[in-house]
Amino acid sequence: MPLHKTIEPNPTTRILIWHITESFQELNQGILLKEKSRERMLGMQSEIHQRGFLSIRYLLKELGYADEDLSYDSNGKPYLRDGMHISITHSFQFAGIVVSDRAFGIDIEMQREKIKKIANKFLGEGKEFEENKDDVHRLTLIWGAKEAIYKIAPPVGLSFKNHIRIHFEEANIHKLNGKVNFKNEVTDYVLEGAEFEGFTCVYGTFAI
């Protein structure tokens, strides 16, 4: 099975990334799904989404979990029965999870030129926009970072463009800092990025 990458940012956090090369039939044979999960999967219109859904269950299995250990709250945020935090992502032929004793977010995105056309919709006005608007790699890292932050604690009304700012560390653009300024509260985040096979993965948590 194609476990593509394992990352351990700290002793209590594991990130697993799966390269989805199997067919739906191959993936479906090896995983036991609870009825609610199977109904959800079969309701997906795209087979690539179904394969991503099943790949997440294989990643859970790598960490000793089963589908029955995973649930979703009323906002669609995943959680594990044992109280560990989990974040989930999949994009085309890659899927990923992060499991930790602290809140983490993860996002995988395909690097595509068309992200330049929507840069003004998620970049903040001024410096964030002007410094990054023409660079696909930086734009994809910023988008992934904002998605990862949003997955940690998605308050109603939070805007990527207006409330979240991302800054690259000067020596390494794969190390990022995030700041959310929302409803008179400021929260800082630390994030890291990785690029592989035309995809970008960003994961992060609250700054300590």
Coordinates of C-alpha atoms in Angstrom, one line a residue:
M1 CA 0.0 0.0 0.0
P2 CA 1.4 3.4 -1.0
L3 CA 2.1 5.2 2.2
H4 CA 3.9 8.2 0.6
K5 CA 5.3 10.1 3.6
T6 CA 5.2 10.1 7.4
I7 CA 6.1 13.2 9.4
E8 CA 6.4 13.6 13.1
P9 CA 6.5 17.3 14.0
N10 CA 6.7 16.4 17.7
P11 CA 6.5 13.3 19.8
T12 CA 2.7 13.4 20.1
T13 CA 1.8 14.3 16.5
R14 CA 1.9 12.1 13.4
I15 CA 1.2 13.1 9.8
L16 CA 0.6 10.4 7.2
I17 CA 0.2 11.0 3.4
W18 CA -1.1 8.4 1.1
H19 CA -0.5 8.2 -2.7
I20 CA -3.8 7.0 -4.1
T21 CA -2.8 4.6 -6.9
E22 CA -5.4 1.8 -6.2
S23 CA -8.7 1.5 -7.9
F24 CA -12.0 2.0 -6.0
Q25 CA -12.5 -1.8 -6.0
E26 CA -9.1 -2.5 -4.5
L27 CA -9.5 0.1 -1.8
N28 CA -13.1 -1.0 -1.0
Q29 CA -12.1 -4.6 -0.4
G30 CA -9.8 -4.0 2.5
I31 CA -11.7 -1.6 4.8
L32 CA -14.8 -2.2 7.0
L33 CA -17.1 0.8 7.0
K34 CA -19.9 1.5 9.4
E35 CA -23.3 1.9 7.6
K36 CA -23.3 5.7 7.9
S37 CA -19.9 6.0 6.3
R38 CA -20.8 3.6 3.5
E39 CA -23.9 5.6 2.7
R40 CA -21.8 8.8 2.7
M41 CA -19.2 7.3 0.4
L42 CA -21.7 5.9 -2.1
G43 CA -23.4 9.3 -2.2
M44 CA -20.3 10.9 -3.6
Q45 CA -20.6 11.7 -7.3
S46 CA -17.0 11.3 -8.1
E47 CA -15.0 8.1 -7.9
I48 CA -11.8 10.1 -7.1
H49 CA -13.6 11.4 -4.0
Q50 CA -14.7 7.9 -3.0
R51 CA -11.1 6.8 -3.4
G52 CA -9.9 9.7 -1.2
F53 CA -12.5 8.8 1.4
L54 CA -11.3 5.2 1.5
S55 CA -7.6 6.2 1.6
I56 CA -8.3 8.2 4.7
R57 CA -9.5 5.0 6.4
Y58 CA -6.3 3.2 5.4
L59 CA -4.3 6.0 7.0
L60 CA -6.4 5.6 10.1
K61 CA -5.7 1.9 10.0
E62 CA -1.9 2.7 9.9
L63 CA -2.3 4.4 13.3
G64 CA -4.4 1.7 14.8
Y65 CA -7.8 3.2 14.3
A66 CA -10.9 1.9 12.5
D67 CA -13.7 3.8 10.7
E68 CA -15.9 3.4 13.7
D69 CA -13.4 5.5 15.7
L70 CA -14.0 8.5 13.5
S71 CA -17.0 10.8 13.7
Y72 CA -18.0 14.4 12.7
D73 CA -19.5 17.1 14.7
S74 CA -22.4 19.4 13.6
N75 CA -20.0 21.7 11.8
G76 CA -18.5 18.7 9.8
K77 CA -15.2 18.8 11.8
P78 CA -13.8 15.3 12.4
Y79 CA -12.9 13.9 15.8
L80 CA -11.7 10.6 17.2
R81 CA -13.4 8.6 19.9
D82 CA -10.3 8.5 22.1
G83 CA -10.1 12.3 22.3
M84 CA -7.1 12.7 20.0
H85 CA -7.4 15.6 17.5
I86 CA -7.6 14.7 13.8
S87 CA -7.5 16.7 10.6
I88 CA -8.2 15.3 7.2
T89 CA -7.4 16.3 3.6
H90 CA -7.4 14.8 0.1
S91 CA -6.7 16.2 -3.3
F92 CA -6.8 14.1 -6.5
Q93 CA -4.2 11.3 -6.0
F94 CA -3.1 12.3 -2.5
A95 CA -4.7 12.0 0.9
G96 CA -3.4 13.0 4.3
I97 CA -4.3 13.0 8.0
V98 CA -2.7 14.5 11.2
V99 CA -3.4 12.9 14.6
S100 CA -2.2 14.7 17.7
D101 CA -2.9 15.5 21.3
R102 CA -3.3 19.1 20.3
A103 CA -5.4 20.9 17.6
F104 CA -3.8 20.6 14.2
G105 CA -4.9 21.4 10.7
I106 CA -3.7 19.9 7.4
D107 CA -4.4 20.7 3.7
I108 CA -3.1 19.2 0.4
E109 CA -3.5 21.2 -2.8
M110 CA -2.5 20.6 -6.4
Q111 CA -0.2 23.3 -7.8
R112 CA -2.1 24.9 -10.7
E113 CA -1.6 28.1 -12.7
K114 CA -5.2 29.0 -12.3
I115 CA -4.7 29.9 -8.6
K116 CA -3.3 33.2 -9.9
K117 CA -6.8 34.1 -11.2
I118 CA -8.4 33.8 -7.7
A119 CA -5.5 35.2 -5.7
N120 CA -7.5 38.4 -5.0
K121 CA -10.2 36.3 -3.3
F122 CA -8.0 34.8 -0.6
L123 CA -5.0 37.1 -0.3
G124 CA -5.2 40.1 2.0
E125 CA -4.9 43.5 0.3
G126 CA -1.6 45.2 0.3
K127 CA 1.7 43.4 1.1
E128 CA 0.3 39.8 1.2
F129 CA -1.2 40.3 -2.3
E130 CA 1.6 42.3 -3.9
E131 CA 4.4 40.0 -2.8
N132 CA 2.7 36.7 -3.8
K133 CA 0.2 37.2 -6.5
D134 CA 2.4 35.9 -9.4
D135 CA 4.0 32.9 -7.7
V136 CA 2.1 29.6 -7.9
H137 CA 4.3 27.9 -5.2
R138 CA 3.8 30.7 -2.7
L139 CA 0.1 31.1 -3.5
T140 CA -0.5 27.4 -3.0
L141 CA 1.4 27.5 0.3
I142 CA -0.7 30.4 1.5
W143 CA -4.0 28.8 0.4
G144 CA -3.0 25.6 2.1
A145 CA -2.0 27.4 5.3
K146 CA -5.2 29.3 5.5
E147 CA -7.2 26.1 4.9
A148 CA -5.2 24.4 7.7
I149 CA -5.8 27.2 10.1
Y150 CA -9.5 27.2 9.3
K151 CA -9.8 23.5 10.0
I152 CA -8.4 23.9 13.5
A153 CA -11.3 26.0 14.8
P154 CA -13.6 27.4 12.1
P155 CA -15.5 30.3 13.6
V156 CA -18.6 31.4 11.7
G157 CA -17.8 34.3 9.4
L158 CA -14.0 33.9 9.3
S159 CA -12.7 35.2 5.9
F160 CA -9.4 34.0 4.3
K161 CA -9.0 37.4 2.7
N162 CA -10.0 39.7 5.6
H163 CA -9.0 37.8 8.8
I164 CA -6.1 35.5 8.1
R165 CA -2.6 36.6 7.2
I166 CA 0.3 34.4 6.3
H167 CA 4.0 35.3 6.5
F168 CA 7.0 33.3 5.2
E169 CA 10.2 33.0 7.2
E170 CA 12.9 34.7 5.2
A171 CA 15.3 31.7 5.1
N172 CA 12.7 29.1 4.2
I173 CA 9.3 29.6 2.5
H174 CA 8.2 26.2 3.8
K175 CA 8.1 27.6 7.3
L176 CA 5.2 29.9 7.8
N177 CA 3.5 32.0 10.5
G178 CA -0.2 32.7 10.5
K179 CA -2.2 35.3 12.3
V180 CA -6.0 35.4 12.7
N181 CA -7.5 38.8 13.7
F182 CA -11.2 38.1 14.2
K183 CA -13.8 39.8 16.4
N184 CA -11.1 41.7 18.3
E185 CA -9.1 38.6 19.1
V186 CA -5.7 37.8 17.7
T187 CA -4.4 34.2 17.4
D188 CA -1.0 33.1 16.1
Y189 CA -0.2 29.9 14.3
V190 CA 3.0 28.1 13.2
L191 CA 2.9 26.0 10.0
E192 CA 5.1 24.0 7.8
G193 CA 4.8 23.1 4.1
A194 CA 6.1 20.4 1.9
E195 CA 6.0 20.0 -1.9
F196 CA 6.0 16.7 -3.9
E197 CA 4.9 15.6 -7.3
G198 CA 3.2 18.9 -8.2
F199 CA 1.3 19.1 -4.9
T200 CA 1.7 21.2 -1.7
C201 CA 0.9 20.0 1.8
V202 CA 0.7 22.5 4.7
Y203 CA 0.1 21.6 8.3
G204 CA 0.1 23.7 11.5
T205 CA -1.1 24.4 15.0
F206 CA -1.4 27.2 17.5
A207 CA 1.8 29.0 18.3
I208 CA 3.0 28.3 21.8

